[in-house]
Coordinates of C-alpha atoms in Angstrom, one line a residue:
L1 CA 19.0 40.4 -42.8
A2 CA 21.5 41.2 -40.1
T3 CA 20.5 44.8 -39.7
Q4 CA 17.0 44.0 -39.2
V5 CA 17.9 41.8 -36.5
V6 CA 20.1 44.2 -34.7
S7 CA 17.6 47.0 -35.1
R8 CA 14.8 44.7 -33.3
I9 CA 17.1 43.4 -30.6
R10 CA 17.6 47.3 -29.7
K11 CA 13.9 48.1 -29.8
L12 CA 13.0 44.9 -27.7
F13 CA 15.7 44.9 -25.2
G14 CA 17.8 48.3 -25.2
V15 CA 20.9 46.2 -26.2
E16 CA 23.3 47.7 -28.8
L17 CA 24.7 44.5 -30.4
G18 CA 27.4 44.8 -32.5
V19 CA 26.9 43.3 -36.1
R20 CA 30.2 41.0 -35.7
T21 CA 28.6 39.3 -32.7
L22 CA 25.5 38.8 -34.5
F23 CA 27.2 37.0 -37.2
D24 CA 29.3 35.1 -34.5
A25 CA 26.1 33.7 -32.9
P26 CA 24.4 30.9 -35.0
T27 CA 21.8 29.9 -32.4
V28 CA 19.5 32.0 -30.3
A29 CA 21.2 30.3 -27.2
A30 CA 24.5 32.0 -28.6
L31 CA 22.9 35.2 -29.4
A32 CA 21.3 35.2 -26.0
Q33 CA 24.7 34.8 -24.1
A34 CA 26.5 37.2 -26.7
M35 CA 23.7 39.9 -25.5
E36 CA 24.9 39.7 -22.2
G37 CA 28.6 40.8 -23.0
D38 CA 28.8 42.3 -26.2
S39 CA 31.6 44.4 -26.5
S40 CA 33.1 43.6 -29.9
G41 CA 32.0 44.1 -32.7
R42 CA 31.6 46.6 -34.8
G43 CA 32.4 44.2 -37.7
L44 CA 34.8 46.6 -39.5
E45 CA 37.6 44.1 -39.7
V46 CA 39.1 43.4 -43.0
L47 CA 37.9 39.7 -43.1
L48 CA 34.4 39.6 -41.5
P49 CA 33.0 36.2 -40.7
L50 CA 29.4 36.2 -42.0
R51 CA 29.3 32.4 -41.5
S52 CA 32.4 30.7 -40.1
T53 CA 31.2 27.1 -39.7
G54 CA 30.9 24.5 -42.4
S55 CA 32.9 21.6 -44.0
A56 CA 32.8 23.0 -47.5
S57 CA 35.3 25.6 -48.9
P58 CA 34.3 29.2 -47.9
V59 CA 33.1 31.8 -50.2
F60 CA 34.9 35.4 -50.2
C61 CA 32.9 38.2 -51.1
V62 CA 34.7 41.4 -51.8
H63 CA 33.2 44.7 -50.8
P64 CA 31.8 47.4 -53.1
G65 CA 32.8 50.8 -53.4
G66 CA 31.7 51.8 -50.0
G67 CA 34.2 49.3 -48.6
V68 CA 31.8 47.3 -46.2
G69 CA 30.8 43.8 -46.5
W70 CA 27.9 43.5 -44.6
P71 CA 25.3 43.4 -47.1
Y72 CA 26.6 40.0 -48.2
A73 CA 24.9 38.5 -45.3
G74 CA 21.6 38.5 -47.2
L75 CA 23.2 35.5 -49.1
L76 CA 23.4 33.2 -46.1
R77 CA 19.9 31.9 -46.6
H78 CA 20.7 30.8 -49.9
I79 CA 24.1 29.2 -49.5
D80 CA 24.3 25.7 -48.1
R81 CA 25.0 26.0 -44.4
E82 CA 27.8 23.8 -44.9
R83 CA 29.6 26.3 -46.8
P84 CA 31.3 29.4 -44.6
V85 CA 31.0 32.8 -46.1
Y86 CA 33.4 35.7 -45.3
G87 CA 33.2 39.4 -46.3
L88 CA 36.5 41.6 -47.2
Q89 CA 36.1 44.9 -46.3
A90 CA 38.4 47.8 -46.8
R91 CA 41.3 48.7 -44.4
A92 CA 40.3 52.2 -44.3
L93 CA 37.1 51.4 -42.1
T94 CA 39.5 50.8 -39.1
R95 CA 40.8 54.3 -39.2
S96 CA 44.3 53.6 -38.3
E97 CA 44.9 51.9 -41.6
Q98 CA 44.8 53.2 -45.2
S99 CA 43.9 51.5 -48.4
P100 CA 46.4 50.1 -50.6
P101 CA 47.2 52.5 -53.6
T102 CA 46.2 50.0 -56.3
V103 CA 43.7 47.2 -57.1
E104 CA 46.6 44.7 -57.4
E105 CA 48.0 45.6 -54.0
M106 CA 44.6 45.6 -52.5
A107 CA 43.9 42.1 -54.3
A108 CA 47.2 40.8 -52.8
D109 CA 46.3 41.9 -49.5
Y110 CA 43.0 40.2 -49.6
V111 CA 44.5 37.1 -51.0
R112 CA 46.9 37.0 -47.9
Q113 CA 43.8 37.4 -45.6
I114 CA 41.8 34.5 -47.3
R115 CA 45.0 32.3 -47.1
T116 CA 44.9 32.6 -43.4
I117 CA 41.6 31.0 -43.4
Q118 CA 42.0 28.5 -46.5
P119 CA 45.7 28.2 -47.3
A120 CA 45.0 26.1 -50.4
G121 CA 42.3 26.2 -53.2
P122 CA 39.8 25.5 -54.5
Y123 CA 38.6 29.4 -54.1
Y124 CA 35.3 30.7 -54.4
L125 CA 35.2 34.5 -55.1
L126 CA 32.4 36.8 -55.2
G127 CA 32.4 40.6 -55.6
W128 CA 29.8 43.3 -56.2
S129 CA 30.4 46.3 -58.4
F130 CA 34.0 47.6 -57.4
G131 CA 34.4 44.3 -55.4
G132 CA 34.1 42.3 -58.7
V133 CA 37.1 44.0 -60.4
V134 CA 39.2 43.2 -57.4
A135 CA 37.8 39.5 -57.1
H136 CA 38.9 39.2 -60.7
A137 CA 42.5 40.5 -59.7
M138 CA 42.6 38.0 -56.7
A139 CA 41.6 35.3 -59.0
V140 CA 44.6 35.9 -61.4
Q141 CA 47.1 36.3 -58.5
L142 CA 46.0 33.0 -57.1
Q143 CA 46.3 31.3 -60.5
A144 CA 49.8 32.6 -61.0
D145 CA 50.6 31.3 -57.6
G146 CA 49.5 27.7 -58.8
Q147 CA 46.1 27.8 -56.9
E148 CA 42.9 26.7 -58.3
V149 CA 40.2 29.3 -58.4
A150 CA 36.9 27.0 -58.6
M151 CA 34.5 30.1 -58.9
L152 CA 34.8 33.7 -60.0
A153 CA 31.4 35.5 -59.8
M154 CA 30.4 38.9 -59.9
L155 CA 27.3 41.3 -59.3
D156 CA 27.2 43.9 -61.9
S157 CA 31.2 44.7 -62.1
T158 CA 32.4 47.0 -65.0
P159 CA 35.9 46.2 -65.9
P160 CA 38.1 49.8 -66.4
D161 CA 37.6 51.1 -69.7
H162 CA 40.7 53.0 -70.8
T163 CA 39.3 54.1 -74.1
A164 CA 36.5 56.2 -72.5
S165 CA 36.2 60.0 -72.4
S166 CA 36.9 62.1 -69.6
D167 CA 33.1 62.8 -69.5
E168 CA 32.2 59.2 -68.9
H169 CA 34.9 59.1 -66.0
S170 CA 33.7 62.1 -64.4
R171 CA 33.8 62.2 -60.6
P172 CA 30.1 61.7 -59.1
S173 CA 28.7 64.7 -57.3
E174 CA 28.4 65.0 -53.5
Q175 CA 24.8 64.5 -53.6
Q176 CA 25.3 61.2 -55.8
L177 CA 27.9 60.2 -53.3
L178 CA 25.3 60.7 -50.4
R179 CA 22.5 59.2 -52.1
L180 CA 24.9 56.0 -52.7
L181 CA 25.7 56.0 -49.1
F182 CA 21.8 55.8 -48.3
D183 CA 21.8 53.0 -50.7
Q184 CA 24.4 50.7 -49.5
L185 CA 23.7 51.1 -45.7
S186 CA 19.6 51.0 -46.2
Y187 CA 19.5 47.3 -47.6
G188 CA 16.5 45.7 -46.6
H189 CA 14.9 48.8 -45.0
G190 CA 13.2 50.4 -48.1
V191 CA 14.4 53.1 -50.7
L192 CA 14.2 56.5 -51.1
P193 CA 11.0 57.9 -52.5
P194 CA 10.6 59.6 -55.5
G195 CA 10.9 63.5 -55.1
Q196 CA 13.1 62.7 -52.0
P197 CA 14.9 66.1 -51.2
E198 CA 18.4 66.4 -51.7
F199 CA 20.8 65.3 -48.7
A200 CA 22.4 68.4 -46.9
D201 CA 25.3 66.1 -45.4
V202 CA 26.2 62.9 -44.1
D203 CA 24.3 63.7 -41.2
D204 CA 21.1 64.0 -42.9
V205 CA 21.8 60.7 -44.5
V206 CA 22.1 59.2 -40.9
D207 CA 18.5 60.8 -40.0
A208 CA 17.2 59.3 -43.2
L209 CA 18.7 55.8 -42.5
R210 CA 17.0 56.1 -38.9
A211 CA 13.8 56.9 -40.3
A212 CA 14.1 53.9 -42.7
G213 CA 14.6 51.6 -39.6
A214 CA 18.4 51.0 -40.4
P215 CA 20.2 50.4 -37.1
V216 CA 22.9 52.8 -38.1
D217 CA 23.9 53.8 -34.7
A218 CA 24.7 50.3 -33.8
L219 CA 26.7 49.5 -36.7
V220 CA 28.7 52.7 -37.6
D221 CA 29.7 56.3 -36.3
P222 CA 29.6 59.5 -38.2
H223 CA 33.5 59.2 -38.8
T224 CA 33.0 55.7 -40.3
L225 CA 30.4 57.0 -42.7
R226 CA 32.6 59.8 -43.9
V227 CA 35.3 57.1 -44.4
I228 CA 32.9 55.1 -46.4
M229 CA 31.8 58.4 -48.5
L230 CA 35.7 58.9 -49.4
G231 CA 35.9 55.3 -50.1
F232 CA 33.4 55.8 -53.1
T233 CA 35.9 58.3 -54.8
Q234 CA 39.0 56.5 -53.8
H235 CA 38.1 53.2 -55.1
A236 CA 36.7 54.6 -58.1
Q237 CA 40.0 56.1 -58.7
L238 CA 41.7 52.8 -58.1
H239 CA 39.2 51.2 -60.5
G240 CA 40.0 53.9 -63.3
A241 CA 43.8 53.4 -63.0
H242 CA 43.5 49.4 -63.0
E243 CA 44.8 47.4 -65.8
P244 CA 43.1 44.0 -65.5
R245 CA 45.1 40.7 -66.6
R246 CA 43.5 37.9 -68.0
F247 CA 41.8 35.0 -65.8
H248 CA 41.7 31.4 -67.2
G249 CA 38.4 30.4 -66.1
D250 CA 34.9 30.8 -66.4
L251 CA 32.9 33.8 -65.2
T252 CA 29.5 33.9 -63.5
L253 CA 28.1 37.2 -64.1
F254 CA 24.8 38.6 -62.6
T255 CA 24.0 41.8 -64.4
A256 CA 21.3 44.6 -63.4
A257 CA 18.6 45.0 -66.0
L258 CA 17.6 48.3 -64.8
E259 CA 18.9 51.9 -64.4
E260 CA 18.9 53.7 -61.2
D261 CA 15.8 55.7 -62.6
G262 CA 14.0 52.3 -63.6
G263 CA 14.9 52.6 -67.3
I264 CA 16.3 49.5 -69.2
K265 CA 20.0 49.0 -69.0
T266 CA 21.7 48.5 -72.2
V267 CA 25.4 48.2 -71.3
N268 CA 26.7 44.6 -72.5
L269 CA 29.0 43.6 -69.4
A270 CA 30.0 40.1 -70.9
E271 CA 31.2 41.9 -74.1
K272 CA 33.3 44.3 -71.7
W273 CA 34.7 41.2 -69.6
R274 CA 35.4 39.2 -72.7
P275 CA 39.2 40.4 -73.2
H276 CA 39.8 39.6 -69.4
I277 CA 38.4 36.1 -69.3
V278 CA 39.8 33.0 -70.8
G279 CA 36.8 30.5 -70.3
G280 CA 32.9 31.0 -70.6
I281 CA 31.0 33.7 -69.2
S282 CA 27.4 32.9 -68.1
V283 CA 25.1 35.9 -67.8
H284 CA 22.0 36.2 -65.4
D285 CA 20.0 39.3 -65.7
V286 CA 18.3 40.6 -62.6
D287 CA 15.3 42.7 -62.2
S288 CA 17.4 45.2 -60.2
S289 CA 19.4 48.2 -60.4
H290 CA 23.1 48.4 -59.8
N291 CA 22.7 49.8 -56.2
R292 CA 20.2 47.6 -55.3
M293 CA 21.6 44.2 -56.1
L294 CA 21.8 42.9 -52.5
R295 CA 18.5 44.0 -51.3
P296 CA 15.9 41.2 -50.8
D297 CA 14.1 41.0 -54.1
A298 CA 17.3 41.0 -55.8
L299 CA 18.8 38.3 -53.8
E300 CA 15.7 36.2 -54.4
Q301 CA 16.8 36.2 -58.0
I302 CA 20.4 35.9 -57.4
G303 CA 20.6 33.4 -54.4
P304 CA 19.0 30.7 -56.0
V305 CA 21.3 30.7 -59.3
L306 CA 24.5 31.5 -57.1
A307 CA 23.5 28.2 -54.9
G308 CA 22.9 26.1 -58.0
V309 CA 26.4 26.9 -59.2
L310 CA 28.1 26.3 -55.8
A311 CA 26.6 22.9 -55.7
R312 CA 27.5 22.0 -59.3
L313 CA 31.2 23.1 -58.7
A314 CA 31.0 21.3 -55.2
H315 CA 29.9 18.1 -56.9
G316 CA 32.8 18.4 -59.3
H317 CA 35.3 18.5 -56.6
R318 CA 34.2 15.4 -54.8

């Protein structure tokens, strides 16, 4: 994983390498050259190239609730090297820019971004959690503009449920947000052990990330961590207010089989998405909880299936 490489480089060479630079260096030689003069790349831009080379149509991966797209780098080893991969990240991460006020406006912004890379379809879209809801809105907008969406895939995404009670839409506690922050930034570096004391604040999360070996200092600063924390709440509000339209096509849906406490998950996400999909829904259960869908063990289950879907769709476009 990208964070592991950044951490190892820091330990061996004392170089604070930006995550964007790492993604842009596809070979050892290119990485060595980048280490000599890295000044870039904190990797917080809206459209983050995880792999910018290849002759196939790119996969565009929409950020989850925290707003960062780095965890999708774990998919690179599973996706054909001829297929570029980009992450879409929240505008608020750049400090000077605010997030759009609705899911539809966020989707329109991201559609404009991806069309700077790929002006016309077929488009391949993927989203985890909140990102799946945004990817669905992007797919609908692209179709309305006469573009082909070849793939819409989601990692344990739940559509808004406006029939749910207010209790079901209750805001997460500060402690839940702090643990979620740890989960999303510690991918590939272990999990919180049972009985882990509660986090006092963001600085406490940073200490735990460092202890887990995550190169948090090379990737983000305390301000950005607080923006990510705020993003969880803001994106939850956007999600709750969103009214999904109907996508005319198939949905590939990866569902988490486990609750965060290890129990068996019983929610039928395919049934929840059915009113918003005019096409087939293929469901793939993953032996993982929602917050760990992009950790290595889950990616070993997701990656080969996603690669198979992409290969089948690519064959259909030859």
